[in-house]
Short mmCIF file of C-alpha atoms in Angstrom, two decimals:
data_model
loop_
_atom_site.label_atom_id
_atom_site.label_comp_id
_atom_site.label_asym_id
_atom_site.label_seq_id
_atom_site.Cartn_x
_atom_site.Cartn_y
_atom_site.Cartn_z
CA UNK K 242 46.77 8.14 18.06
CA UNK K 243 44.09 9.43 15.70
CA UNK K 244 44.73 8.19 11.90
CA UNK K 245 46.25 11.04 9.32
CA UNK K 246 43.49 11.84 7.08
CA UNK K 247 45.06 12.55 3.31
CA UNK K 248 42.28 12.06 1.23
CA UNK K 249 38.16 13.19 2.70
CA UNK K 250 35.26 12.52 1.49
CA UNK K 251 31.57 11.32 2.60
CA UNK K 252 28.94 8.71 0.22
CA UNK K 253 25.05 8.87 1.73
CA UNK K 254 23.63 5.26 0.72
CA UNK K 255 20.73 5.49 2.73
CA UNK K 256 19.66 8.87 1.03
CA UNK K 257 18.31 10.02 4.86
CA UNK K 258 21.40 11.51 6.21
CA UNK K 259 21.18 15.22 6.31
CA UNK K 260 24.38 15.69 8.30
CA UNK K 261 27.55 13.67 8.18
CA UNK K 262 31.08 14.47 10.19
CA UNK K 263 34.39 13.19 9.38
CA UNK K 264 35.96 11.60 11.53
CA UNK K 265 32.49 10.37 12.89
CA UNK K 266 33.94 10.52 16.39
CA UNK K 267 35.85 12.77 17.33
CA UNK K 268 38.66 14.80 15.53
CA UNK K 269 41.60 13.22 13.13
CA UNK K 270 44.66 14.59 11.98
CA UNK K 271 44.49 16.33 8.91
CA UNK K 272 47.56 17.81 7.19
CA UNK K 273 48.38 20.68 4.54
CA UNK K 274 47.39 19.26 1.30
CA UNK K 275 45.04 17.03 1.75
CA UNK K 276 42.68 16.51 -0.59
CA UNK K 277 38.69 17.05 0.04
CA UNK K 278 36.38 15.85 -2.28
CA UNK K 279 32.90 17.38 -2.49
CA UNK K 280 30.19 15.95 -4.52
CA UNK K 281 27.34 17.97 -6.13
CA UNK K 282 24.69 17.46 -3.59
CA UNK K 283 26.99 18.25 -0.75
CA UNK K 284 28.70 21.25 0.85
CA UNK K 285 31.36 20.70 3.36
CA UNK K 286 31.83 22.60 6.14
CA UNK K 287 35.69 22.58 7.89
CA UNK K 288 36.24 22.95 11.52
CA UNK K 289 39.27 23.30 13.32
CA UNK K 290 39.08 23.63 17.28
CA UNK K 291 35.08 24.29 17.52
CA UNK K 292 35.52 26.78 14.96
CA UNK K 293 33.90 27.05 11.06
CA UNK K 294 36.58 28.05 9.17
CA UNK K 295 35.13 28.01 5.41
CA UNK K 296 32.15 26.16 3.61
CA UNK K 297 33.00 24.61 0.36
CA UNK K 298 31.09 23.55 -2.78
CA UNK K 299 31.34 20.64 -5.18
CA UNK K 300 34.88 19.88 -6.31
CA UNK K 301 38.43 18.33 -5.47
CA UNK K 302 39.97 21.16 -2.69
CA UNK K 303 43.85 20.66 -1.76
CA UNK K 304 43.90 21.98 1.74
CA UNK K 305 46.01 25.02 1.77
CA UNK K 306 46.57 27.84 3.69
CA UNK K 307 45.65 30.06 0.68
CA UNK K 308 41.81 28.31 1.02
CA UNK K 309 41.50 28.35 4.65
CA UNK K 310 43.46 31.65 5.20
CA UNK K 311 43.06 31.18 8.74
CA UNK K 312 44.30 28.05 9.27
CA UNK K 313 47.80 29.72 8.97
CA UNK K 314 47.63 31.62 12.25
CA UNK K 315 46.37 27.89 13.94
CA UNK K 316 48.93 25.87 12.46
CA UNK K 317 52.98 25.95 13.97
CA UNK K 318 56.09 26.22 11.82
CA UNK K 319 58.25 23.93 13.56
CA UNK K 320 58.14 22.03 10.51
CA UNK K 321 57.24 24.29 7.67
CA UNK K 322 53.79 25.13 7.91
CA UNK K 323 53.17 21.17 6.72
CA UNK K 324 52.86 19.53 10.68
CA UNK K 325 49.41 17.67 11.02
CA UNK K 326 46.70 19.52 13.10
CA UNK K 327 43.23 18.47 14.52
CA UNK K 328 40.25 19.06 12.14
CA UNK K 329 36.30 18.00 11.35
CA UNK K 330 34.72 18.17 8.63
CA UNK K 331 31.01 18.35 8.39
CA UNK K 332 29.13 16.95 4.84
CA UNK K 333 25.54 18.49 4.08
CA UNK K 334 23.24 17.17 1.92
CA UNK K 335 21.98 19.99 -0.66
CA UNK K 336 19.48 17.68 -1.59
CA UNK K 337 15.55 18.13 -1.35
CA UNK K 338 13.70 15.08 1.10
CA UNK K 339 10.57 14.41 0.28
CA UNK K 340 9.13 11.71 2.18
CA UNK K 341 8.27 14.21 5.06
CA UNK K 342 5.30 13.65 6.77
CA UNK K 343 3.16 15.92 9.47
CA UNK K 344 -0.21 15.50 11.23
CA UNK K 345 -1.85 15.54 14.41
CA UNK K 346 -1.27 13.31 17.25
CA UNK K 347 -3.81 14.65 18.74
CA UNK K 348 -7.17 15.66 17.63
CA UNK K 349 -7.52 19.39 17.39
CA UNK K 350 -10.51 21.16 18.69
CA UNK K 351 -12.30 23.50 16.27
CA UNK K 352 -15.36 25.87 17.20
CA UNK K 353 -17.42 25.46 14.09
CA UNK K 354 -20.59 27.84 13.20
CA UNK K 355 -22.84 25.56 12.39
CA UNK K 356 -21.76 22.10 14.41
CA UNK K 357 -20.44 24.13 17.65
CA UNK K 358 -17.41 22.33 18.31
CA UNK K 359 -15.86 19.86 16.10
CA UNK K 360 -12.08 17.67 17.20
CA UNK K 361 -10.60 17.47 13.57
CA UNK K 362 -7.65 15.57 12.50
CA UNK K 363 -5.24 16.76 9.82
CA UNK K 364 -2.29 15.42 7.57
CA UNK K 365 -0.16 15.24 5.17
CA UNK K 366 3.25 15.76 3.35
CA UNK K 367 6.58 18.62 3.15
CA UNK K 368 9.67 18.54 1.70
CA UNK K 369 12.69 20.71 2.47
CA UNK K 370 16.02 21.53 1.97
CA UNK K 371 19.59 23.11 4.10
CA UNK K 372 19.71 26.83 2.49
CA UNK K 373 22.16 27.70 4.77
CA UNK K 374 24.89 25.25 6.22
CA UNK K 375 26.71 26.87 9.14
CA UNK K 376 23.13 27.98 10.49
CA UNK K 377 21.92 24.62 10.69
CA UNK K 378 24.49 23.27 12.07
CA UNK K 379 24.74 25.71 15.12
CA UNK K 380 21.00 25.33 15.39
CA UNK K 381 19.84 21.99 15.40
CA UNK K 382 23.11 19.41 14.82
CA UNK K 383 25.57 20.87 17.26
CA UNK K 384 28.72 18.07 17.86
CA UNK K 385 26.20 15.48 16.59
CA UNK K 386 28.43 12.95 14.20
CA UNK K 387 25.52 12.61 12.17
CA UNK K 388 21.99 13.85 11.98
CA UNK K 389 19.28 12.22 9.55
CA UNK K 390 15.77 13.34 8.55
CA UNK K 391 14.20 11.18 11.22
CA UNK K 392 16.42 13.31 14.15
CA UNK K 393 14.62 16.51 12.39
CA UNK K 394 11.21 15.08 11.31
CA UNK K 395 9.08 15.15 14.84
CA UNK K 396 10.25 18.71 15.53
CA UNK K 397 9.34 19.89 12.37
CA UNK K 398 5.67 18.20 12.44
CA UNK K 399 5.01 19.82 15.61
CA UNK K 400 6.06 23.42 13.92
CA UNK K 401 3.30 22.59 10.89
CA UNK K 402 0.56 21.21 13.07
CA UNK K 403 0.91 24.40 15.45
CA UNK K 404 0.57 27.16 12.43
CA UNK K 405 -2.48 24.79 11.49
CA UNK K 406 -4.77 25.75 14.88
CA UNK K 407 -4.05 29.34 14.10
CA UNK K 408 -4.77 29.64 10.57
CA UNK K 409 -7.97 27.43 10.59
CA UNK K 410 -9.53 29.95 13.16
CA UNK K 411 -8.39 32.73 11.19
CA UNK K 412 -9.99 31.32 7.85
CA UNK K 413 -12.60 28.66 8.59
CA UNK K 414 -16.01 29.34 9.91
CA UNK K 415 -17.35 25.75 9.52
CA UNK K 416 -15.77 22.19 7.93
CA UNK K 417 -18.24 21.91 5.37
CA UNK K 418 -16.72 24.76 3.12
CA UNK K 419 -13.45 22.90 3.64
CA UNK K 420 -12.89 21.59 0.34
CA UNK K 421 -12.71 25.21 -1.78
CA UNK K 422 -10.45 26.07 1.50
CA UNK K 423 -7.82 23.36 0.63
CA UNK K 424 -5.25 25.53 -1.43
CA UNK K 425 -5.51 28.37 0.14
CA UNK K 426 -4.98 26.83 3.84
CA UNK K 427 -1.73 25.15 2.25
CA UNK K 428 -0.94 28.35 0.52
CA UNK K 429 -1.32 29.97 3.81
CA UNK K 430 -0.05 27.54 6.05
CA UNK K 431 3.11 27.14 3.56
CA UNK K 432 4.57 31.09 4.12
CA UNK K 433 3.55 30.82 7.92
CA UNK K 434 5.68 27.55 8.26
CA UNK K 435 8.76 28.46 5.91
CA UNK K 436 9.37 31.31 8.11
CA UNK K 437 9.67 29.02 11.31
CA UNK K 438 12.09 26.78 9.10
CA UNK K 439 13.73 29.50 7.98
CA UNK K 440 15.56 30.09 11.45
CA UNK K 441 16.92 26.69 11.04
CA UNK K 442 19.01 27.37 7.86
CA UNK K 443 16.22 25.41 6.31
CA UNK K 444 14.17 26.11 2.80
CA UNK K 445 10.33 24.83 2.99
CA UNK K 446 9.94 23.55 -0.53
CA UNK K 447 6.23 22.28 -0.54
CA UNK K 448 3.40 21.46 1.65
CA UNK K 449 0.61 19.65 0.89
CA UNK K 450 -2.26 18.85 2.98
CA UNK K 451 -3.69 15.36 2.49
CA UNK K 452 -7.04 15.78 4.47
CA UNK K 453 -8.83 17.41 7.45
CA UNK K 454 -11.09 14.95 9.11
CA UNK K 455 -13.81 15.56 11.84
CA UNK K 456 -14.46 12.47 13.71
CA UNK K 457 -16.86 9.43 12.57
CA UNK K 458 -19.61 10.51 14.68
CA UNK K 459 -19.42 13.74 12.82
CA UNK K 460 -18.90 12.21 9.48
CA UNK K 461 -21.71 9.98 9.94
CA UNK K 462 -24.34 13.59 11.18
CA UNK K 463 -22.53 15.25 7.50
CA UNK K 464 -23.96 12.07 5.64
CA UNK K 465 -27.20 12.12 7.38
CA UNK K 466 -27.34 15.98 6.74
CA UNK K 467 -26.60 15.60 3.09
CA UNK K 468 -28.82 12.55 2.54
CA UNK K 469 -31.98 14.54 4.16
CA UNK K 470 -31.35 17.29 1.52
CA UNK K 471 -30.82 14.84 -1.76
CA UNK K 472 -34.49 13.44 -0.45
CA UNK K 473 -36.58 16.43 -0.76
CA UNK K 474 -39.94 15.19 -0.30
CA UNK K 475 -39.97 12.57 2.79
CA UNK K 476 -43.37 10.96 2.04
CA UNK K 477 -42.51 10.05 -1.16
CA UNK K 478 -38.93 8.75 -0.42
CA UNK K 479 -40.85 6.39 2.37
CA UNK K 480 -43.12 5.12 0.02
CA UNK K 481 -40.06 4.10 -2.33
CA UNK K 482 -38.76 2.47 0.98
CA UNK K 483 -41.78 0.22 1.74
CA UNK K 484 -42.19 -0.60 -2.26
CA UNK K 485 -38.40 -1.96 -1.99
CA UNK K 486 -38.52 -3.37 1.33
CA UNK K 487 -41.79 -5.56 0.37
CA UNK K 488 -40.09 -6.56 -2.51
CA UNK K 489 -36.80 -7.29 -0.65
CA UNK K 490 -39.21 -9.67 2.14
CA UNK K 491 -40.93 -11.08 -1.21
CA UNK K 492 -37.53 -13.04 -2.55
CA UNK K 493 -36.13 -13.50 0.90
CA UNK K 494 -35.43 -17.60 1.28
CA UNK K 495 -35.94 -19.66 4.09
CA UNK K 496 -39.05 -20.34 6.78
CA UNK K 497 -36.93 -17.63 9.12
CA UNK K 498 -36.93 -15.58 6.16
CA UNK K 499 -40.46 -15.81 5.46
CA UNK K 500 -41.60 -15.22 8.58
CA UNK K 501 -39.82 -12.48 8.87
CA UNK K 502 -40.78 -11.08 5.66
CA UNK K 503 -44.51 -11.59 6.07
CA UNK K 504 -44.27 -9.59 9.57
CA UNK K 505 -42.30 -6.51 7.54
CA UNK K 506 -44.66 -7.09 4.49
CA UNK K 507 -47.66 -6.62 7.04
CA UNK K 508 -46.17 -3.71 8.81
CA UNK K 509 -45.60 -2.33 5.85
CA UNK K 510 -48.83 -3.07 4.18
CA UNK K 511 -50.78 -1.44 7.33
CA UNK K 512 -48.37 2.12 6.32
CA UNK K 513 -48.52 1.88 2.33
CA UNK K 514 -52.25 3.44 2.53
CA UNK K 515 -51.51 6.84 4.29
CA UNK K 516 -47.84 6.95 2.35
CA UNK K 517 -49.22 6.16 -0.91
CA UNK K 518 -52.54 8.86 0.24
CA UNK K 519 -50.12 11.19 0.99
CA UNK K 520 -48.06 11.08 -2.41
CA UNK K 521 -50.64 10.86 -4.44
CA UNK K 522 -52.76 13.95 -2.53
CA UNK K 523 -49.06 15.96 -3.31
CA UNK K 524 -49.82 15.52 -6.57
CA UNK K 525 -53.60 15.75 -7.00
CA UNK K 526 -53.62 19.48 -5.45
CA UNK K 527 -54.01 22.63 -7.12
CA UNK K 528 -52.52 25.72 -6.99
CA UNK K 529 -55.17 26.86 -4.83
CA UNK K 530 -55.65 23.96 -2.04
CA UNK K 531 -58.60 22.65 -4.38
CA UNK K 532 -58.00 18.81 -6.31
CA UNK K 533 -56.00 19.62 -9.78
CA UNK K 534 -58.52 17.85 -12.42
CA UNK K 535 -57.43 14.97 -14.20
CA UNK K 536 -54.95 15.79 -17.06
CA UNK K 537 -56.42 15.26 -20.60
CA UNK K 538 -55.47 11.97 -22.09
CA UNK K 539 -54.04 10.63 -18.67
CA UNK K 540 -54.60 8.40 -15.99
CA UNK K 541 -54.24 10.55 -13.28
CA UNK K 542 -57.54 10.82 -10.77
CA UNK K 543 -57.76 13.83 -8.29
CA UNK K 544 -58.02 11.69 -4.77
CA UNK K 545 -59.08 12.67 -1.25
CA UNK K 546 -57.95 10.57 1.69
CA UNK K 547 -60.49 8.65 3.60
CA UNK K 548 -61.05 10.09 6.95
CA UNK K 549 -61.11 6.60 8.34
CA UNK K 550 -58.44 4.42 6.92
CA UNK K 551 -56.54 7.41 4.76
CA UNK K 552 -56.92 5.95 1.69
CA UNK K 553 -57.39 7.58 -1.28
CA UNK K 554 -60.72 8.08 -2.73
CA UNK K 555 -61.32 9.33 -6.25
CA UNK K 556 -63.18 12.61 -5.92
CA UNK K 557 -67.10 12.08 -6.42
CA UNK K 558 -67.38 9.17 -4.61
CA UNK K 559 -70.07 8.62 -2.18
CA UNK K 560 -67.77 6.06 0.30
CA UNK K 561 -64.22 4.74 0.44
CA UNK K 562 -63.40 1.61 -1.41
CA UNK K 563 -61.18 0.03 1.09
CA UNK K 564 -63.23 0.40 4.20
CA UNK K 565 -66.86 1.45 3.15
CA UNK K 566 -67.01 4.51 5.06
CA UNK K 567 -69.06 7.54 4.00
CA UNK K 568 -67.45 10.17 1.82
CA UNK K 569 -68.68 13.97 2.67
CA UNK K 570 -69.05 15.35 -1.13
CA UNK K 571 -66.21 18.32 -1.50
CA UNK K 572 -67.26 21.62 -1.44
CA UNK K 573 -67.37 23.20 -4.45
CA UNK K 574 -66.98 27.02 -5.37
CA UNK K 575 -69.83 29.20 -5.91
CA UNK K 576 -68.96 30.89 -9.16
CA UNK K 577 -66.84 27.85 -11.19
CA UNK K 578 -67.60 24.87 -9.45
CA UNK K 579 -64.19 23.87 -8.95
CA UNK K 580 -64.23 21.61 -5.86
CA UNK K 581 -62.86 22.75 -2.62
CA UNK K 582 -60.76 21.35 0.05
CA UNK K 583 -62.52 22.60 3.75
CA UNK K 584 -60.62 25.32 5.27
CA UNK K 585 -60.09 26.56 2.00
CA UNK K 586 -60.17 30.49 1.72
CA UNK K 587 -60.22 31.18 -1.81
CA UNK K 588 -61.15 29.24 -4.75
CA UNK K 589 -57.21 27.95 -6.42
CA UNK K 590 -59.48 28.72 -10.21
CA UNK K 591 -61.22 31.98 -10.26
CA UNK K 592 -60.32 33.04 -6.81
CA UNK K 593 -63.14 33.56 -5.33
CA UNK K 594 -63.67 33.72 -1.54
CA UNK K 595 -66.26 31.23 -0.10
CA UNK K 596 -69.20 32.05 1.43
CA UNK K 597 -68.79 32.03 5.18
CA UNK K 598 -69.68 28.82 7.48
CA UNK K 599 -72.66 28.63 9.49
CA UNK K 600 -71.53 29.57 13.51
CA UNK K 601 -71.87 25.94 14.47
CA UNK K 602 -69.20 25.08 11.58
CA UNK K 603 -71.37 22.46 10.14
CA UNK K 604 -72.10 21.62 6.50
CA UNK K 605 -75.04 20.88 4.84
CA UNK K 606 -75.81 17.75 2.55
CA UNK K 607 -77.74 19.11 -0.56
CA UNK K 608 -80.88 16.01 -1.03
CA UNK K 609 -80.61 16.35 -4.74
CA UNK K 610 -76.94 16.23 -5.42
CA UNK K 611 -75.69 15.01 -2.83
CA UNK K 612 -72.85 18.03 -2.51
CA UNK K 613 -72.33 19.69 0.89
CA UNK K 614 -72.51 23.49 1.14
CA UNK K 615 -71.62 25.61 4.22
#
């Protein structure tokens, strides 16, 4: 015989229990004035023969015919309205959980605009609330004796993570804006979401997202991407390379060590000409294609390379310092004098247009001065 229930009333220690029946199997006797405590985070929902007869709030309720008017009709006289009868009673937690978590099991596949298509991962945190008792209850816990977050918590990740994939194609175009897109995709994602809970008897309270993540490989290609553009000029950044990699092979210990660091010094030493050419020509050029003169007071010398070994020459000289080969004297304008890089089509000083080439594209080496002339 089920026990006569005189005083009910529910205590959540574990703080995860949503939903919590009295008896927890079953159904108990309950009788006319019995007393049904309700604390401040809980409603308490009464049922009597798979009905919901009334939802009560915080407080000490006698059980009376006056608060459950329908219990009256249910209950027999035979012994003055006071026999025991068969009852539930539901507790819900009013209370907001927190420590809900969503993201993808899966990775979702995004077409992006300018990496074509991109799997992305996404996750993050929600907490909720009941709004309405009697709704959740015929939605989601049924005859259930109780029902904690964990019951509710996979269902309700697979609701967030399916508004995602909608939303992103509706507001993305490509990951790499995704960081000013973080508060409005929760924003967004938040109202789509809160409607879908709302059918529950459930209140969204917040959503967060706590990143959207493209896979390493992708990662890595963003880094590369971003690294190419915080280098700007490529020659120079290789030169800085070699510079640090000779001194890296310089205080590396050990014969293994040296070895190896003579075989990168040399590799690198047979490179630094051309890189170092290559910087220093950047530099040495005018506005015009013609060699920038040397600034007043400086140290700066306007170079060519060698056409041999690539180093660079001071210009005026006759043959290259490193390898001895012949230098052809620059061409110099006509009108100012300024000197000329071949192929040139105006002068970068007074812009003047050279005189034409000979048909045989040759130039001519001046006996006196030793300058060439077309």
């Amino acid at each position: 015989m089920a026990a006569l229930l005189e005083v009910i009333q529910h205590f959540d220690d574990s703080g995860a229990e949503i939903v919590h029946r009295e008896p927890p199997t079953g159904s108990a006797d309950i009788k006319l004035g019995a007393q049904l405590i309700v604390q401040d985070n809980q409603w308490a929902v009464f049922y009597r023969d798979g009905r919901a007869l009334d939802t009560f709030t915080s407080g000490r309720h006698t059980l009376t015919t006056l608060n459950l008017p329908l219990l009256g009709k249910l209950v027999g006289l035979p012994f003055g309205g006071k026999s025991p009868f068969q009852a539930q009673v539901y507790f819900i937690s009013r209370q907001t959980f927190t420590d809900m978590k969503w993201g993808t099991k899966e990775p979702i596949t995004f077409r992006d605009s300018e990496l074509t298509m991109v799997r992305l991962r996404a996750f993050g945190r929600f907490s909720m609330r009941v709004a309405d008792p009697q709704i959740f209850l015929h939605q989601l816990v049924g005859t259930k004796g109780r029902y904690t977050t964990q019951a509710i918590e996979d269902f309700l990740r697979d609701v967030c993570v399916a508004r995602l994939n909608d939303l992103l194609g509706e507001t993305l175009k490509t990951i790499l804006d995704l960081p000013r897109y973080y508060d409005e995709l929760a924003g967004g994602l938040k109202g789509r979401v809160a409607d879908d809970f709302g059918k529950y008897g459930l209140e969204l309270v917040d959503f967060l997202i706590g990143a959207i993540t493209p896979p390493e490989e992708v990662q890595k290609m963003i880094d590369e991407r971003a690294g190419m553009g915080a280098i700007g000029d490529m020659q120079r950044y290789m030169a800085f390379k070699a510079a640090r990699g000779i001194e890296a092979a310089a205080n590396n210990p050990g014969e293994a060590g040296n070895a190896a660091g003579l075989g990168l010094g040399a590799g690198i030493g047979m490179m630094m000409p051309g890189m170092i050419a290559g910087a220093m020509g950047a530099q040495g050029r005018g506005p015009g294609g013609g060699f920038a003169p040397a600034p007043a007071g400086g140290s700066g010398v306007a170079t060519t390379p060698c056409p041999k070994c690539q180093s660079a020459v001071p210009v005026g000289m006759k043959f290259c310092g490193t390898c001895g080969t012949a230098m052809a004297a620059a061409a110099t304008c006509s009108k100012c004098q300024t000197p000329l890089t071949p192929g040139s089509k105006f002068c970068g000083n007074c812009g003047r247009k050279p005189r034409p080439a000979p048909s045989n594209g040759s130039w001519v080496r001046c006996r006196n001065s030793g300058a060439t002339h077309p």
